GROMACS .gro file of N, CA and C in nm:
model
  276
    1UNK      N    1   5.047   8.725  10.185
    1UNK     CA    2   4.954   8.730  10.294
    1UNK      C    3   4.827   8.655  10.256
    2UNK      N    4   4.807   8.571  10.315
    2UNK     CA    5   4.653   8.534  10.330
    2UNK      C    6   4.543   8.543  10.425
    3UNK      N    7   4.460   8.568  10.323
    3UNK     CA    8   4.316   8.617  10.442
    3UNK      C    9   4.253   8.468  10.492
    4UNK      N   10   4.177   8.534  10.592
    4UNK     CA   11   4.141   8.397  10.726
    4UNK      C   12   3.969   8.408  10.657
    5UNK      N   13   3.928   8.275  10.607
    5UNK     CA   14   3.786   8.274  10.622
    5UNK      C   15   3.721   8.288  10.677
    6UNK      N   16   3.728   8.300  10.835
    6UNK     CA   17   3.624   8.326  10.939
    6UNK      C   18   3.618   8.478  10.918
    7UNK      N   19   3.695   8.575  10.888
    7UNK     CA   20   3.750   8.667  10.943
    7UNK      C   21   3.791   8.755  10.796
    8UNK      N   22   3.772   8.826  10.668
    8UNK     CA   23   3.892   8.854  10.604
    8UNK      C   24   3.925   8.987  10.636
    9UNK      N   25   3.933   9.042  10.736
    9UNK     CA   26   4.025   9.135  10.791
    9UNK      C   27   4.151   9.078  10.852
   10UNK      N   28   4.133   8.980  10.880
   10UNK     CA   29   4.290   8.911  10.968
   10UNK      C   30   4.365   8.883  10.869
   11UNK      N   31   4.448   8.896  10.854
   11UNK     CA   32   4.589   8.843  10.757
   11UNK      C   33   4.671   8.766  10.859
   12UNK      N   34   4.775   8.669  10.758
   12UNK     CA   35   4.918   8.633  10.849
   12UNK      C   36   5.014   8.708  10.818
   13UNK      N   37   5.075   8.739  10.889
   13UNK     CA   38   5.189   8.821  10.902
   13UNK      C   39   5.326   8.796  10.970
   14UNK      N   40   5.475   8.823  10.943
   14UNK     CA   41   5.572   8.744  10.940
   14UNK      C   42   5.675   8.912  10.986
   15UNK      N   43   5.713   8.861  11.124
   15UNK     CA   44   5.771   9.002  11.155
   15UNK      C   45   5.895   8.904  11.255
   16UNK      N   46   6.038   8.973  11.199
   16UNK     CA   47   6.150   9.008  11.226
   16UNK      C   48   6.227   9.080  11.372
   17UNK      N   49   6.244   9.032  11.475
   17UNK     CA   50   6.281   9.139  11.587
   17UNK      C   51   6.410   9.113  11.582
   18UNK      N   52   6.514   9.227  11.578
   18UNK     CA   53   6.630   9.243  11.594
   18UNK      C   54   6.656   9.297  11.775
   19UNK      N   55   6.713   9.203  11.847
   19UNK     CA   56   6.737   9.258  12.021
   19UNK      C   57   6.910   9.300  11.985
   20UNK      N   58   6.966   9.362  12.079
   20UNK     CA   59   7.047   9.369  12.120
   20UNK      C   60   7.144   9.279  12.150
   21UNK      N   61   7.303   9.263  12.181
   21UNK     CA   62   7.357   9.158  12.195
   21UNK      C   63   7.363   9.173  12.335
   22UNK      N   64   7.363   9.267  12.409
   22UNK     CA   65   7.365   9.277  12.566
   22UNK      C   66   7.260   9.193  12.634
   23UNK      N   67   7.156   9.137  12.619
   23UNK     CA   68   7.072   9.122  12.686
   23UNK      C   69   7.065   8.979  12.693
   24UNK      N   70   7.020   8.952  12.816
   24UNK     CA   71   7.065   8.783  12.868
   24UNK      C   72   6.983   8.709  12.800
   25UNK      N   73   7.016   8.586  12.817
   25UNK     CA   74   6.934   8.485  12.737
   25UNK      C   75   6.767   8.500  12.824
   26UNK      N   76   6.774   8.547  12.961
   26UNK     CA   77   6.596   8.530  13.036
   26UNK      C   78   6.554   8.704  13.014
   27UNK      N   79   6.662   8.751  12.979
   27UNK     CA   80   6.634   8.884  12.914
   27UNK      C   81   6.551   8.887  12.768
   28UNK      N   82   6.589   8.830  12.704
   28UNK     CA   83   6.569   8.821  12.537
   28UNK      C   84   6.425   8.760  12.549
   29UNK      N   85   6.402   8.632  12.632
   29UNK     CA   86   6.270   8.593  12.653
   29UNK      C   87   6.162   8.681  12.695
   30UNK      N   88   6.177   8.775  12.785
   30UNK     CA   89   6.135   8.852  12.818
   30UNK      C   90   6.081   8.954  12.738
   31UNK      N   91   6.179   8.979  12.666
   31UNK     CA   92   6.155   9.065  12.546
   31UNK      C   93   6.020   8.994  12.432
   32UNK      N   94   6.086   8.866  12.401
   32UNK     CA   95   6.010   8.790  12.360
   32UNK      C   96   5.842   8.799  12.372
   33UNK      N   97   5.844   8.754  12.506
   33UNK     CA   98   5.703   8.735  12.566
   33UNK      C   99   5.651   8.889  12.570
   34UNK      N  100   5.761   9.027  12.580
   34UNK     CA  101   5.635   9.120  12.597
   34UNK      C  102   5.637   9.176  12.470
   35UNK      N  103   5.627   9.139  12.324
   35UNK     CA  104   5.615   9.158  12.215
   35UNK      C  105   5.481   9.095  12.216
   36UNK      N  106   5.491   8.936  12.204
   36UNK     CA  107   5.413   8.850  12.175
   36UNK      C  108   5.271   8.925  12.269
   37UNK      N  109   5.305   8.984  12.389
   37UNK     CA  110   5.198   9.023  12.437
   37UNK      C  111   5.139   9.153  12.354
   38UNK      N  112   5.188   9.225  12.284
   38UNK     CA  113   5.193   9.360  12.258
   38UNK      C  114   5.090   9.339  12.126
   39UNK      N  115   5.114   9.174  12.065
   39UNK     CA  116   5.009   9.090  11.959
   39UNK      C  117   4.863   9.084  11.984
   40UNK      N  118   4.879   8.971  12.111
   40UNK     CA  119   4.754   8.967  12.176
   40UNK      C  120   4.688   9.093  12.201
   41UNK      N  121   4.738   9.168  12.266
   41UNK     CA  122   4.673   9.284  12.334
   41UNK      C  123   4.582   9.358  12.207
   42UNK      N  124   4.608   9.322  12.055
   42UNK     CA  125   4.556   9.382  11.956
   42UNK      C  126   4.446   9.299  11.876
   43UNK      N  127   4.452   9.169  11.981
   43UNK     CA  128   4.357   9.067  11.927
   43UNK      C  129   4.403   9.000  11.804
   44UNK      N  130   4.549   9.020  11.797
   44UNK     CA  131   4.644   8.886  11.705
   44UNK      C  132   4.630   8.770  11.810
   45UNK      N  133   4.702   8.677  11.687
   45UNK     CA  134   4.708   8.556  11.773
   45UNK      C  135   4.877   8.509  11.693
   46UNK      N  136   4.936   8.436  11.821
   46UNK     CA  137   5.084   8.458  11.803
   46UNK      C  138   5.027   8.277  11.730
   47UNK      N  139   5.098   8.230  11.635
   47UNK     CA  140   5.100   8.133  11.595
   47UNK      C  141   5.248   8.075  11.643
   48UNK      N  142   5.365   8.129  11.618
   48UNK     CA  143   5.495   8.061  11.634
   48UNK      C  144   5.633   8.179  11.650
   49UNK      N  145   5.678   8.133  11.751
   49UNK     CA  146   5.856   8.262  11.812
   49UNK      C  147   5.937   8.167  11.765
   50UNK      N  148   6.028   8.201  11.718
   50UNK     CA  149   6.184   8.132  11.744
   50UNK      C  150   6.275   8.243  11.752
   51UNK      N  151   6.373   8.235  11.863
   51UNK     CA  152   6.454   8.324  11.840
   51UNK      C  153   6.603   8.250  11.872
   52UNK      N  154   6.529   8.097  11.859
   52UNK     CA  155   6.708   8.021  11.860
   52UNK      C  156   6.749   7.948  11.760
   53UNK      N  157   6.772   7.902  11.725
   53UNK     CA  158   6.778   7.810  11.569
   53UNK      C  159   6.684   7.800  11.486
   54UNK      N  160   6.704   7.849  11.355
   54UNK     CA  161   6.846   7.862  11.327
   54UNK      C  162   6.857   8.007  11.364
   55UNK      N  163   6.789   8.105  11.408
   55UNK     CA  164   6.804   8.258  11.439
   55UNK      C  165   6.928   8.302  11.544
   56UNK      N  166   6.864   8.304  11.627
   56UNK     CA  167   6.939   8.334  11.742
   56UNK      C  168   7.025   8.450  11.744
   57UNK      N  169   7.169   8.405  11.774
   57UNK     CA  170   7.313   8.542  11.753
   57UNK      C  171   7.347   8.492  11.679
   58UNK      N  172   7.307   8.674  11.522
   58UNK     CA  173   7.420   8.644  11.419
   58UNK      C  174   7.451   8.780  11.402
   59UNK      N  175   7.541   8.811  11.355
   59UNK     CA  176   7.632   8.916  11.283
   59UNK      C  177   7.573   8.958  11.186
   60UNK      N  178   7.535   9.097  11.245
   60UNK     CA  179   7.424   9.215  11.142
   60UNK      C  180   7.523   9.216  11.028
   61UNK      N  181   7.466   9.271  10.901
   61UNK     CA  182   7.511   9.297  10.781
   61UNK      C  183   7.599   9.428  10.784
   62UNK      N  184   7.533   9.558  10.872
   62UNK     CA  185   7.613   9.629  10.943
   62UNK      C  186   7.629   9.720  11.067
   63UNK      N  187   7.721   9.755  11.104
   63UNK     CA  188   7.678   9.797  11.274
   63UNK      C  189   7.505   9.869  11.228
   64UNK      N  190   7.466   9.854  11.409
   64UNK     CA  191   7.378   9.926  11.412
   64UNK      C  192   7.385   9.944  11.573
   65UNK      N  193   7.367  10.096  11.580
   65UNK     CA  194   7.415  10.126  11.729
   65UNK      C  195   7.556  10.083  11.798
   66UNK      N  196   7.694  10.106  11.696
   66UNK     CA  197   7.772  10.055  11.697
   66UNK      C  198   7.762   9.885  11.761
   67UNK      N  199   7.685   9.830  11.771
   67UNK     CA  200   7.703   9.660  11.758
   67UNK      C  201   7.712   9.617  11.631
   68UNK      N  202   7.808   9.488  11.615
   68UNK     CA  203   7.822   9.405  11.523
   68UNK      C  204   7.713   9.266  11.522
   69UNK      N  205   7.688   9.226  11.629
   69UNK     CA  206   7.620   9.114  11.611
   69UNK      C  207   7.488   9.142  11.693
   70UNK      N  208   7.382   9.090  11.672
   70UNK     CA  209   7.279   9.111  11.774
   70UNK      C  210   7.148   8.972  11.767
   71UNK      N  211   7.052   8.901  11.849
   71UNK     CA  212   6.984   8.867  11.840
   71UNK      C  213   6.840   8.865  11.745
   72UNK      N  214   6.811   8.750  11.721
   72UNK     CA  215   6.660   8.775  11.627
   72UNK      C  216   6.594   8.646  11.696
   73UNK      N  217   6.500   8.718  11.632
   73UNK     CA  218   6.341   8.652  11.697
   73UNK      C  219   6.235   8.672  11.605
   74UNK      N  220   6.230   8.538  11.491
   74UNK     CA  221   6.092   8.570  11.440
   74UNK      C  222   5.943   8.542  11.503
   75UNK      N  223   5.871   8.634  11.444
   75UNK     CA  224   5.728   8.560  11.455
   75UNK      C  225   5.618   8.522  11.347
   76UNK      N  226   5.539   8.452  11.350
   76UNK     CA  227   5.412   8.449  11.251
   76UNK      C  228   5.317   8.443  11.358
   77UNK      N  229   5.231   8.528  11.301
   77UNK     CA  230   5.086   8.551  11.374
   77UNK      C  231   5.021   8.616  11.277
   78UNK      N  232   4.873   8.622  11.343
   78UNK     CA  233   4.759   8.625  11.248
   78UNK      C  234   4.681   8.784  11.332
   79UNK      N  235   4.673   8.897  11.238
   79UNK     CA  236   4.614   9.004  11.302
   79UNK      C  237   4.551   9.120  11.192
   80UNK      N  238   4.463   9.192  11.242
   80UNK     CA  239   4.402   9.324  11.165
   80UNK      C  240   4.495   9.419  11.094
   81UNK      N  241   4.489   9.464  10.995
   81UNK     CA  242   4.572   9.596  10.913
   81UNK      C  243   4.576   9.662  11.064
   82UNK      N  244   4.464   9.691  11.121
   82UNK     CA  245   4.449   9.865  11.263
   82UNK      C  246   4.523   9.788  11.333
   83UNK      N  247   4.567   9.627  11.374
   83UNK     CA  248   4.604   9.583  11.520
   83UNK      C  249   4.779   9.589  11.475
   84UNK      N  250   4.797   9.632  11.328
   84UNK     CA  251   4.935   9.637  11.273
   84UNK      C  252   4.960   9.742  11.268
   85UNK      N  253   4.922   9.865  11.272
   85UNK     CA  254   4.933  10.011  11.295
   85UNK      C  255   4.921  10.039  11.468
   86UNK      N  256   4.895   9.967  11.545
   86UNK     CA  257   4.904   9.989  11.695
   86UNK      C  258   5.012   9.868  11.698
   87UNK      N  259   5.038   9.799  11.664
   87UNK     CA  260   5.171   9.724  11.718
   87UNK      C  261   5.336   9.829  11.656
   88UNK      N  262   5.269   9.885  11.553
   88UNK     CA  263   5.402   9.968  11.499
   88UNK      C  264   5.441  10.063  11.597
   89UNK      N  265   5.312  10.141  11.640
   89UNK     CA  266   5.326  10.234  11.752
   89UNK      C  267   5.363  10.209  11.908
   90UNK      N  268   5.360  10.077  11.939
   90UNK     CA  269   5.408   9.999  12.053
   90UNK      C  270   5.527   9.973  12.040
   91UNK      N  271   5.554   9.955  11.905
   91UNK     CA  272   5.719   9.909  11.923
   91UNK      C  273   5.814  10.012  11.906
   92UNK      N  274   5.780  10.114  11.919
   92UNK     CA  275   5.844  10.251  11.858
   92UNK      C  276   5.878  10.311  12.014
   0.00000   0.00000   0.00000
């Protein structure tokens, strides 16, 4: 993690979303965008999503919720230790 000179409460931070395999490709975006919002809303700032190459649909290591394969979506963004303890609680 590195701290932001303007700022050294902000760190970058590198977070993992595992979706479901059910959910459509304008589904998954969706999902996408209301994460990325769930950032902002904490006064992160989303730097970069991918959730298609090389991510996209791959085959979990093992079921989870009896699925075998499911979607990912990384992110890097830049946010507070507190705006990372209210995004934990948003995604829960």
């Amino acid at each position: 993690m590195r701290k932001h000179a303007a700022d050294p409460q902000v760190r970058d931070y590198e977070m993992m979303l595992v979706v479901a395999p059910t959910v459509t490709e304008e589904g998954l975006q969706q999902v996408v965008d209301r994460i990325s919002g769930y950032i902002t809303a904490q006064n992160g700032t989303v730097d970069s999503t991918n959730s298609q190459n090389p991510w996209g649909r791959r085959r979990l290591a093992y079921p989870i919720r009896d699925f075998n394969d499911a979607f990912y979506a990384l992110y890097r963004f830049h946010a507070t230790s507190d705006a990372i303890d209210e995004l934990e609680r948003d995604l829960r």
